[in-house]
XYZ file of C-alpha atoms in Angstrom:
667
model
C -23.280 31.732 82.703
C -19.898 31.957 80.969
C -19.647 35.113 78.851
C -18.777 34.974 75.194
C -15.437 36.057 73.846
C -17.092 39.007 72.095
C -18.126 40.351 75.527
C -14.564 40.435 76.886
C -13.966 44.131 76.107
C -17.224 45.335 77.633
C -16.775 43.248 80.768
C -13.212 44.436 81.218
C -14.400 48.070 81.129
C -16.987 47.287 83.828
C -14.420 45.784 86.155
C -14.382 47.647 89.594
C -11.475 49.956 90.256
C -9.240 48.840 93.117
C -8.746 51.155 96.151
C -5.336 52.431 97.220
C -4.967 49.575 99.682
C -5.357 47.061 96.876
C -8.893 45.947 97.710
C -11.792 46.464 95.349
C -14.137 49.262 96.091
C -17.242 48.617 98.091
C -19.486 49.550 95.154
C -18.393 46.519 93.039
C -21.466 44.692 91.840
C -20.044 41.440 90.348
C -17.175 39.033 90.189
C -13.959 40.279 88.598
C -13.223 38.605 85.208
C -9.620 37.951 84.166
C -8.167 40.301 81.629
C -7.374 39.018 78.131
C -3.936 40.531 78.488
C -3.344 38.308 81.534
C -3.807 35.076 79.538
C -0.094 34.658 78.996
C 0.729 34.960 82.733
C -2.404 33.966 84.598
C -3.322 30.220 84.463
C -6.862 30.953 85.660
C -7.309 33.278 82.698
C -6.209 30.541 80.313
C -8.677 28.118 81.920
C -11.449 30.654 81.747
C -11.080 31.484 78.074
C -10.486 27.833 77.212
C -13.913 27.105 78.683
C -15.349 29.929 76.596
C -13.860 28.451 73.401
C -14.991 24.928 74.341
C -18.564 26.126 74.831
C -18.478 27.708 71.401
C -17.363 24.402 69.908
C -19.961 22.445 71.883
C -22.695 24.737 70.554
C -21.640 23.821 67.006
C -20.172 27.280 66.361
C -16.935 25.909 64.937
C -16.147 29.125 63.080
C -16.373 31.193 66.286
C -14.296 28.551 68.045
C -11.518 29.005 65.479
C -11.620 32.810 65.874
C -11.406 32.460 69.655
C -8.704 29.834 69.498
C -6.558 31.851 67.120
C -6.862 35.042 69.197
C -6.235 33.330 72.510
C -3.280 31.374 71.163
C -1.711 34.595 69.971
C -2.376 36.277 73.327
C -1.124 33.382 75.392
C 1.980 32.752 73.363
C 0.930 29.130 73.091
C 0.932 28.692 76.866
C -0.923 25.361 76.841
C -4.221 26.698 75.536
C -4.942 23.772 73.169
C -4.487 21.208 75.947
C -7.241 22.920 77.986
C -9.905 22.539 75.285
C -12.760 20.291 76.418
C -12.545 17.417 73.926
C -16.028 16.176 74.764
C -17.596 19.513 73.803
C -15.409 19.708 70.706
C -16.458 16.203 69.637
C -20.114 17.021 70.209
C -19.786 20.150 68.083
C -18.095 18.237 65.258
C -20.904 15.648 65.202
C -23.506 18.428 65.125
C -21.691 20.265 62.336
C -21.352 17.025 60.377
C -25.081 16.445 60.671
C -26.111 20.003 59.782
C -23.457 21.130 57.271
C -21.905 17.934 55.939
C -18.422 16.478 55.626
C -16.795 19.298 53.587
C -17.574 21.821 56.361
C -15.987 19.564 58.996
C -12.915 18.935 56.831
C -12.433 22.674 56.379
C -12.683 23.135 60.153
C -10.120 20.415 60.828
C -7.695 21.947 58.313
C -8.061 25.431 59.822
C -7.759 24.095 63.374
C -4.597 22.251 62.443
C -3.215 25.426 60.875
C -3.576 27.441 64.101
C -2.054 24.681 66.219
C -5.201 23.048 67.545
C -4.988 19.398 66.463
C -8.689 18.746 66.612
C -8.527 15.303 64.980
C -6.641 13.807 67.923
C -9.152 15.341 70.383
C -12.207 13.655 68.837
C -13.805 10.892 70.847
C -14.867 7.531 69.422
C -18.368 8.720 68.482
C -17.091 11.713 66.545
C -14.392 9.669 64.806
C -16.973 7.031 63.820
C -19.282 9.734 62.474
C -16.517 11.174 60.288
C -15.544 7.688 59.076
C -19.204 6.866 58.299
C -19.501 10.028 56.213
C -16.420 8.958 54.223
C -17.778 5.453 53.733
C -21.032 6.915 52.435
C -19.083 8.672 49.688
C -17.453 5.354 48.849
C -20.788 3.512 48.779
C -22.180 6.130 46.411
C -19.011 5.763 44.300
C -18.183 9.477 44.560
C -14.545 8.509 44.293
C -12.893 11.883 43.689
C -14.496 13.454 46.774
C -13.742 10.335 48.800
C -10.027 10.497 47.975
C -9.934 14.236 48.729
C -11.593 13.604 52.101
C -9.128 10.842 52.992
C -6.205 13.066 51.972
C -7.504 15.914 54.131
C -8.043 13.667 57.150
C -4.615 12.058 56.756
C -2.956 15.489 56.630
C -4.715 16.374 59.876
C -3.507 13.212 61.609
C -6.754 11.215 61.443
C -6.360 7.401 61.493
C -7.584 6.914 57.920
C -6.544 3.257 57.679
C -9.414 2.358 60.006
C -12.062 3.939 57.765
C -11.948 1.217 55.115
C -9.440 -1.375 53.913
C -7.249 0.505 51.391
C -7.077 -2.489 49.039
C -10.882 -2.556 48.774
C -10.760 1.001 47.448
C -7.830 0.269 45.148
C -9.698 -2.700 43.663
C -12.493 -0.305 42.719
C -9.988 1.876 40.859
C -8.604 -1.237 39.175
C -12.067 -2.193 37.970
C -12.588 1.380 36.766
C -9.201 1.223 34.958
C -8.089 4.407 36.720
C -4.394 4.041 37.628
C -3.935 7.773 38.327
C -6.503 7.831 41.118
C -5.202 4.520 42.428
C -1.684 5.942 42.695
C -2.958 9.097 44.373
C -4.955 7.128 46.932
C -2.189 4.617 47.702
C 0.302 7.403 48.425
C -1.844 8.599 51.329
C -0.788 5.654 53.477
C 2.600 4.955 55.067
C 2.704 1.471 53.525
C 2.134 2.899 50.050
C 4.893 0.759 48.494
C 3.052 -2.436 49.351
C -0.266 -0.978 48.194
C 1.216 0.096 44.861
C 2.733 -3.353 44.335
C -0.615 -4.986 45.079
C -2.371 -2.553 42.740
C 0.136 -3.318 40.003
C -0.502 -7.042 40.417
C -4.275 -6.460 40.395
C -3.990 -4.671 37.045
C -1.776 -7.522 35.838
C -4.359 -10.173 36.731
C -6.834 -8.319 34.532
C -4.154 -8.161 31.794
C -4.123 -4.359 31.914
C -0.407 -4.140 31.162
C -0.465 -0.448 30.271
C -1.947 0.522 33.637
C 0.349 -1.872 35.509
C 3.373 -0.234 33.882
C 2.088 3.190 34.933
C 1.824 2.069 38.556
C 5.325 0.583 38.279
C 6.650 3.951 37.070
C 5.000 5.708 40.013
C 6.523 3.170 42.375
C 9.983 3.805 40.958
C 9.556 7.579 41.282
C 8.394 7.279 44.879
C 11.272 5.032 45.917
C 13.844 7.070 44.072
C 15.331 3.843 42.752
C 14.607 0.265 41.774
C 12.767 -2.168 44.016
C 13.675 -5.744 43.072
C 10.355 -7.102 44.278
C 8.519 -4.590 42.102
C 10.736 -5.463 39.122
C 10.042 -9.146 39.584
C 6.319 -8.486 39.861
C 6.109 -6.342 36.727
C 8.091 -8.903 34.708
C 5.713 -11.629 35.908
C 2.827 -9.403 34.830
C 4.410 -8.987 31.393
C 4.623 -12.765 31.164
C 0.980 -13.141 32.180
C -0.044 -10.571 29.546
C 2.039 -12.313 26.884
C 4.458 -9.419 26.405
C 7.907 -10.946 26.673
C 9.302 -7.961 24.739
C 8.232 -5.546 27.495
C 9.848 -7.831 30.079
C 13.105 -7.620 28.137
C 12.855 -3.817 27.980
C 12.481 -3.607 31.765
C 15.452 -5.930 32.248
C 17.621 -3.935 29.844
C 16.629 -0.774 31.698
C 18.058 -2.268 34.888
C 21.328 -3.091 33.161
C 21.495 0.393 31.629
C 21.291 1.896 35.124
C 24.179 -0.330 36.279
C 21.863 -2.309 38.555
C 22.497 -6.007 39.078
C 19.194 -7.909 39.221
C 18.845 -10.642 41.804
C 18.125 -14.298 41.122
C 14.352 -13.865 41.341
C 14.322 -11.146 38.677
C 16.428 -13.334 36.374
C 14.061 -16.250 36.958
C 10.989 -14.150 36.162
C 12.624 -12.883 32.987
C 13.538 -16.388 31.812
C 10.069 -17.656 32.657
C 8.543 -14.855 30.578
C 10.751 -15.907 27.649
C 10.418 -19.675 28.073
C 9.437 -19.880 24.401
C 12.824 -18.518 23.275
C 15.650 -20.919 23.991
C 18.414 -18.742 22.519
C 17.406 -15.691 24.546
C 17.037 -17.610 27.807
C 20.435 -19.217 27.525
C 21.976 -15.819 26.779
C 20.290 -14.504 29.952
C 21.618 -17.514 31.857
C 25.172 -16.787 30.673
C 24.772 -13.116 31.598
C 23.559 -14.211 35.005
C 26.740 -16.205 35.520
C 28.855 -13.322 34.213
C 27.386 -10.953 36.805
C 28.061 -13.455 39.563
C 24.372 -14.059 40.333
C 24.018 -17.607 41.556
C 21.211 -19.586 39.869
C 18.879 -21.504 42.141
C 16.701 -24.549 41.574
C 13.978 -22.445 39.941
C 16.525 -21.153 37.403
C 17.391 -24.675 36.281
C 13.734 -25.718 36.250
C 12.905 -22.813 33.936
C 15.768 -23.795 31.634
C 14.374 -27.321 31.532
C 10.959 -25.889 30.705
C 12.546 -23.851 27.900
C 14.233 -26.934 26.454
C 10.960 -28.818 26.662
C 9.132 -26.067 24.756
C 11.888 -26.026 22.119
C 11.968 -29.843 22.014
C 15.719 -29.744 22.650
C 15.827 -33.039 24.482
C 19.605 -33.490 24.483
C 20.182 -30.057 25.994
C 17.550 -30.762 28.635
C 19.311 -34.003 29.525
C 22.645 -32.173 29.853
C 21.088 -29.653 32.224
C 19.499 -32.444 34.222
C 22.859 -34.215 34.587
C 24.415 -30.934 35.740
C 21.639 -30.533 38.313
C 22.186 -34.071 39.604
C 25.895 -33.322 39.991
C 25.105 -30.158 41.971
C 22.718 -32.168 44.124
C 25.474 -34.710 44.774
C 27.782 -31.842 45.804
C 25.120 -30.460 48.171
C 24.559 -27.263 46.177
C 21.030 -28.067 44.994
C 18.156 -30.184 46.190
C 16.000 -31.336 43.284
C 12.255 -31.090 43.751
C 9.264 -32.845 42.232
C 8.875 -30.101 39.613
C 12.341 -30.902 38.254
C 11.575 -34.586 37.907
C 8.135 -33.903 36.419
C 9.622 -31.547 33.825
C 12.217 -34.107 32.793
C 9.546 -36.764 32.513
C 7.553 -34.434 30.286
C 10.641 -33.843 28.138
C 11.194 -37.581 27.677
C 7.477 -38.194 27.156
C 7.372 -35.772 24.230
C 10.557 -37.328 22.861
C 8.939 -40.798 23.171
C 11.868 -41.900 25.346
C 9.904 -43.992 27.799
C 12.983 -45.770 29.188
C 14.594 -42.470 30.168
C 11.321 -41.383 31.796
C 11.294 -44.633 33.771
C 14.859 -43.899 34.903
C 13.670 -40.578 36.310
C 11.194 -42.512 38.446
C 14.072 -44.624 39.755
C 16.106 -41.473 40.500
C 13.238 -40.082 42.549
C 12.884 -43.218 44.613
C 16.640 -43.364 45.127
C 16.611 -39.951 46.834
C 13.404 -40.670 48.754
C 11.200 -38.326 46.702
C 7.576 -39.392 46.348
C 5.915 -39.256 42.941
C 2.847 -37.038 42.842
C -0.099 -36.907 40.457
C 1.744 -34.746 37.906
C 4.790 -37.025 37.896
C 2.733 -40.165 37.426
C 0.717 -38.490 34.654
C 3.931 -37.550 32.824
C 5.191 -41.126 33.136
C 1.907 -42.531 31.785
C 2.155 -40.037 28.929
C 5.697 -41.196 28.150
C 4.528 -44.776 27.666
C 1.362 -43.773 25.804
C 3.214 -41.471 23.375
C 5.590 -44.318 22.601
C 2.633 -46.514 21.630
C 3.002 -48.726 24.710
C -0.624 -48.612 25.835
C -0.341 -51.796 27.883
C 2.716 -50.374 29.625
C 0.789 -47.165 30.345
C -2.002 -49.211 31.960
C 0.585 -51.013 34.095
C 1.991 -47.637 35.220
C -1.568 -46.595 36.090
C -1.917 -49.655 38.337
C 1.511 -49.040 39.871
C 0.419 -45.494 40.582
C -2.532 -46.786 42.610
C -0.349 -49.231 44.543
C 1.968 -46.331 45.385
C -0.922 -44.550 47.063
C -1.798 -41.963 44.394
C -5.380 -42.043 43.132
C -5.592 -41.353 39.374
C -7.892 -38.686 38.020
C -9.737 -38.531 34.710
C -6.769 -36.947 32.823
C -4.687 -40.064 33.567
C -7.304 -42.251 31.864
C -7.697 -39.695 29.063
C -3.986 -39.965 28.214
C -4.400 -43.680 27.477
C -7.571 -43.156 25.440
C -5.857 -40.386 23.439
C -2.960 -42.710 22.620
C -5.404 -45.295 21.293
C -7.171 -42.701 19.140
C -3.891 -41.387 17.730
C -2.904 -44.925 16.781
C -6.361 -45.393 15.147
C -7.330 -48.142 17.631
C -10.869 -46.779 17.834
C -12.650 -49.994 18.800
C -10.173 -50.716 21.580
C -10.658 -47.193 22.915
C -14.416 -47.781 23.173
C -13.938 -51.218 24.734
C -11.529 -49.882 27.343
C -13.821 -46.943 28.087
C -16.864 -49.194 28.568
C -14.853 -51.562 30.773
C -13.668 -48.707 32.994
C -17.193 -47.301 33.229
C -18.737 -50.638 34.203
C -16.052 -52.228 36.363
C -13.540 -49.475 37.154
C -9.879 -50.415 37.314
C -9.039 -53.345 39.596
C -5.711 -53.513 41.391
C -4.478 -56.313 43.675
C -2.888 -55.041 46.888
C -0.813 -56.924 49.427
C -1.329 -56.370 53.136
C 1.631 -53.998 53.245
C 0.388 -52.000 50.249
C -3.092 -51.880 51.724
C -1.740 -50.482 54.980
C 0.253 -47.754 53.233
C -2.709 -46.391 51.274
C -3.574 -42.819 52.311
C -7.012 -41.780 53.471
C -7.650 -39.569 50.443
C -8.784 -42.432 48.199
C -12.441 -41.678 47.470
C -15.348 -43.681 46.033
C -13.257 -46.850 45.973
C -14.469 -50.362 46.758
C -12.500 -53.124 48.449
C -12.950 -56.838 47.914
C -11.068 -59.714 49.536
C -8.263 -61.117 47.403
C -6.020 -64.144 47.517
C -3.447 -64.759 50.277
C -5.116 -62.257 52.570
C -4.697 -59.441 50.054
C -7.239 -56.928 48.827
C -8.636 -56.063 45.411
C -9.128 -52.313 45.199
C -11.620 -51.085 42.606
C -10.929 -47.473 41.579
C -13.885 -45.905 39.754
C -13.545 -44.029 36.488
C -15.403 -40.739 36.292
C -15.298 -39.419 32.716
C -15.205 -35.711 31.962
C -16.182 -33.656 28.928
C -12.636 -34.135 27.622
C -13.077 -37.906 27.845
C -16.173 -37.825 25.672
C -14.446 -35.443 23.238
C -11.710 -38.068 22.806
C -14.356 -40.722 22.134
C -16.010 -38.472 19.569
C -12.681 -38.235 17.748
C -12.608 -42.046 17.818
C -15.813 -42.081 15.758
C -13.879 -41.298 12.591
C -16.401 -40.295 9.900
C -19.392 -41.907 11.639
C -21.430 -38.804 12.475
C -24.319 -40.818 13.961
C -22.004 -42.507 16.454
C -20.441 -39.147 17.362
C -23.898 -37.709 17.978
C -24.712 -40.740 20.148
C -21.569 -40.110 22.237
C -22.608 -36.476 22.708
C -26.076 -37.557 23.828
C -24.521 -39.969 26.327
C -22.445 -37.109 27.657
C -25.616 -35.100 28.250
C -27.332 -38.042 29.975
C -24.428 -38.225 32.421
C -24.962 -34.605 33.422
C -22.119 -33.130 31.359
C -22.546 -30.195 28.999
C -20.766 -30.375 25.618
C -18.281 -27.547 25.227
C -17.052 -25.664 22.183
C -14.543 -28.419 21.403
C -17.295 -31.062 21.428
C -19.362 -29.167 18.882
C -16.280 -28.429 16.743
C -15.422 -32.150 16.630
C -18.994 -32.972 15.624
C -18.927 -30.345 12.853
C -15.587 -31.665 11.618
C -17.006 -35.207 11.450
C -20.014 -33.899 9.520
C -17.673 -32.124 7.129
C -15.470 -35.176 6.626
C -18.557 -37.235 5.820
C -19.655 -34.439 3.407
C -22.740 -33.697 5.495
C -22.795 -29.932 5.085
C -26.304 -29.490 6.482
C -25.387 -31.381 9.648
C -22.336 -29.148 10.192
C -24.363 -25.952 9.772
C -27.097 -27.259 12.070
C -24.446 -28.037 14.710
C -23.063 -24.511 14.348
C -26.487 -22.941 14.862
C -27.190 -25.319 17.720
C -24.052 -24.032 19.446
C -25.444 -20.522 19.268
C -28.832 -21.569 20.624
C -27.364 -23.333 23.677
C -25.416 -20.179 24.565
C -21.896 -21.112 23.458
C -20.104 -18.090 22.035
C -18.705 -18.922 18.626
C -15.011 -18.334 18.078
C -12.702 -18.428 15.084
C -12.076 -22.161 15.441
C -15.785 -23.012 15.331
C -16.339 -20.920 12.208
C -13.226 -22.366 10.568
C -14.439 -25.927 11.139
C -17.824 -25.018 9.637
C -16.117 -23.354 6.655
C -14.022 -26.473 6.160
C -17.194 -28.603 6.170
C -18.657 -26.398 3.427
C -15.425 -26.658 1.454
C -15.500 -30.441 1.719
C -19.042 -30.332 0.340
C -17.912 -27.961 -2.466
C -20.302 -25.233 -1.308
C -17.980 -22.259 -1.624
C -20.808 -19.743 -1.577
C -21.891 -20.846 1.904
C -18.254 -21.008 3.047
C -17.757 -17.396 1.977
C -21.015 -16.413 3.696
C -19.740 -17.909 6.980
C -16.429 -16.104 6.444
C -18.206 -12.746 6.179
C -20.474 -13.597 9.140
C -17.395 -14.340 11.254
C -15.874 -10.959 10.434
C -19.216 -9.257 11.139
C -18.986 -10.662 14.685
C -15.588 -8.924 15.099
C -13.704 -12.233 14.899
C -10.365 -12.058 13.108
C -9.700 -15.007 10.767
C -6.556 -16.963 11.538
C -4.064 -18.646 9.240
C -6.069 -21.880 9.106
C -9.185 -19.974 8.006
C -7.388 -18.286 5.129
C -5.670 -21.476 4.036
C -8.957 -23.380 4.079
C -10.560 -20.855 1.735
C -7.537 -20.482 -0.552
C -7.023 -24.227 -0.861
C -10.705 -24.679 -1.673
C -10.664 -22.158 -4.487
C -7.571 -23.693 -6.052
C -9.699 -26.709 -6.920
C -12.144 -24.777 -9.099
C -11.817 -22.654 -12.190
C -14.023 -19.626 -12.771
C -12.650 -16.149 -13.207
C -14.897 -14.660 -10.541
C -13.640 -17.194 -8.021
C -10.046 -16.230 -8.829
C -10.841 -12.567 -8.206
C -12.486 -13.408 -4.887
C -9.444 -15.498 -4.003
C -7.168 -12.577 -4.846
C -9.166 -10.365 -2.470
C -8.887 -12.967 0.312
C -5.153 -13.291 -0.314
C -4.687 -9.525 -0.089
C -6.659 -9.497 3.167
C -4.457 -12.299 4.496
C -1.338 -10.286 3.657
C -2.724 -7.238 5.472
C -3.400 -9.426 8.519
C 0.256 -10.511 8.493
C -0.278 -14.147 7.503
C 2.169 -14.956 4.694
C 4.076 -18.230 4.582
C 5.433 -20.391 1.810
C 2.521 -22.820 2.164
C -0.133 -20.104 2.021
C 1.520 -18.512 -1.013
C 1.506 -21.862 -2.815
C -2.161 -22.260 -1.883
C -2.848 -18.930 -3.514
C -0.639 -19.203 -6.579
C -2.042 -22.587 -7.444
C -5.103 -20.729 -8.762
C -3.761 -18.292 -11.351
C -1.379 -20.900 -12.701
C -4.431 -22.716 -14.050
C -5.383 -19.741 -16.181
C -2.263 -17.991 -17.319
C 0.757 -18.827 -19.382
C 3.479 -21.207 -18.346
C 5.920 -18.279 -18.282
C 4.050 -16.819 -15.321
C 3.918 -20.234 -13.724
C 7.646 -20.753 -14.090
C 8.584 -17.273 -12.811
C 6.297 -17.473 -9.804
C 7.519 -20.934 -8.827
C 11.096 -19.728 -9.146
C 10.325 -16.842 -6.789
C 8.708 -19.195 -4.301
C 11.583 -21.655 -4.411
C 13.976 -18.782 -3.773
C 11.743 -17.447 -0.962
C 11.450 -14.134 -2.843
C 7.844 -13.652 -1.835
C 7.791 -9.951 -2.653
C 8.605 -10.618 -6.330
C 5.917 -13.281 -6.461
C 3.498 -10.796 -4.962
C 4.295 -8.253 -7.710
C 3.476 -10.891 -10.313
C 0.260 -11.541 -8.416
C -0.744 -7.899 -8.880
C -0.054 -8.112 -12.607
C -2.184 -11.270 -12.819
C -4.928 -9.479 -10.897
C -4.855 -6.604 -13.416
C -5.027 -9.002 -16.364
C -7.930 -10.883 -14.785
C -9.892 -7.641 -14.520
C -9.161 -6.916 -18.178
C -10.415 -10.361 -19.193
C -13.609 -9.886 -17.185
C -14.266 -6.612 -19.017
């Protein structure tokens, strides 16, 4: 039996006294135990007391183990005592303590052991380590997040391999869902790869459009690095773009310049992409990029093309494209499919179908293969120019080139027919595609070059050994929405199209119902529009501002202003903010009628519109058309003069005076 450390003093006093010749006296009754004072010089003493401490740990007496370890370490002068601890007994004691006293007790033991120089965490065997990790995972499963983070911090400080407990990103995603950036930052900093974890956390907040929390993580990342990380800057600017805050992206960029930091090409590209709606700003950024000596890459030019496309600056886009082709000729750039697709989109919106066709020739000249997006843009170029037959020919050429068209390609052609009011032709073409598909004659060479990804197609023998390929047409909800718009004011036909959509296993969306309500309104069928609105609610479609606005317009067309105003109040009761179209619909409606109460209601709506920030020349005219019916020509002349001079504030002051006079008249 190994004596306890508390018995050392008593046993030392009972040790037999040696005789003058150095041998123990004959009356010694037991084995001589090593003295505690000999621990620093006698290896057997160190082994002996190490076994004593190990037995204490194995018995689960972790507190006594720490007392023994601290005393023996002080006595031995750190003469290898910790290395002689039996790790199996220590591990067994930790598991027992974890079972009897819980994780906090074990964490306190590990901290104290680490403080006295006994690194207990590295001595634990696999079973003990798994038990500690399981206790931590239990906290995570029970979503006791604060205690879980404290436990992981304590284990990491003691040298425990905390990365193996649970994937850090799984924990950080929980904090993202809880919208708790502070705890996410604290947890990420535990790990050596905290920079990557913080960047991933920032992007996770960005995907949920939690810009405020993403910016907080970005600030923590900057503080930890002691400087600017270009990857983090690019990520946060992309997040600003995703959240629709181009102003915040500009602030971050200006902060870099204020700190005399030169952003790299990727940061510039992200900034320009976030501001693709502002042509003047993006071109100023592009010039600044050149001034700083940062070389633009292909993505930079593609974003500039995108900016020109959004601004409908077709000539500028063409100049940039010519510059890109020159750089490609000089070997500086290599244009990609995105570049060609963007230029085709530019020319499609400009109705320059010949220029779009030239882009196709440029692609084939450099050996680039047109993809689905490129072909769709080319079809759109012909369709927007009113060349429906040419668009159908491009569709057939697309198939011969080995690219199977999807429903949007067919929808582009149907949309062009609807815009040009060729409603009957749209229905005939749709029915032909549904029944027969689109038939394309292929030569033997074209047949052999077709890829294997053509699906649901039929082949029939053609002339001269060729093949007739039948590509099926599979309409989508958007297709049927286009056909509903082709119904004009025929609400029964539109309802029949919607029923056909349902028979084909498609569910009408919010746009489908809005189109149906608009058709009801145009045909002055107010009851049908309201029934469609309520039907939307019953089938589980959440009503939005657009749906209510269409219903309000239908009531206006039927001259039922009371019901229109009721829907307006119902929309606001559902926490939906009216948009400019909603206000204009109501104001325009009231300008057609002439009671004093209606004018006062219109004044209230106009004031509400001003508070919401919707004031334009058109909306002001919609409003001022009402009081001009009732008041003197002097007011009419002065207000019109203010509007023509864009002095809206002065017109508004006159509006208040008219409002006051209308109240006086009502009294």
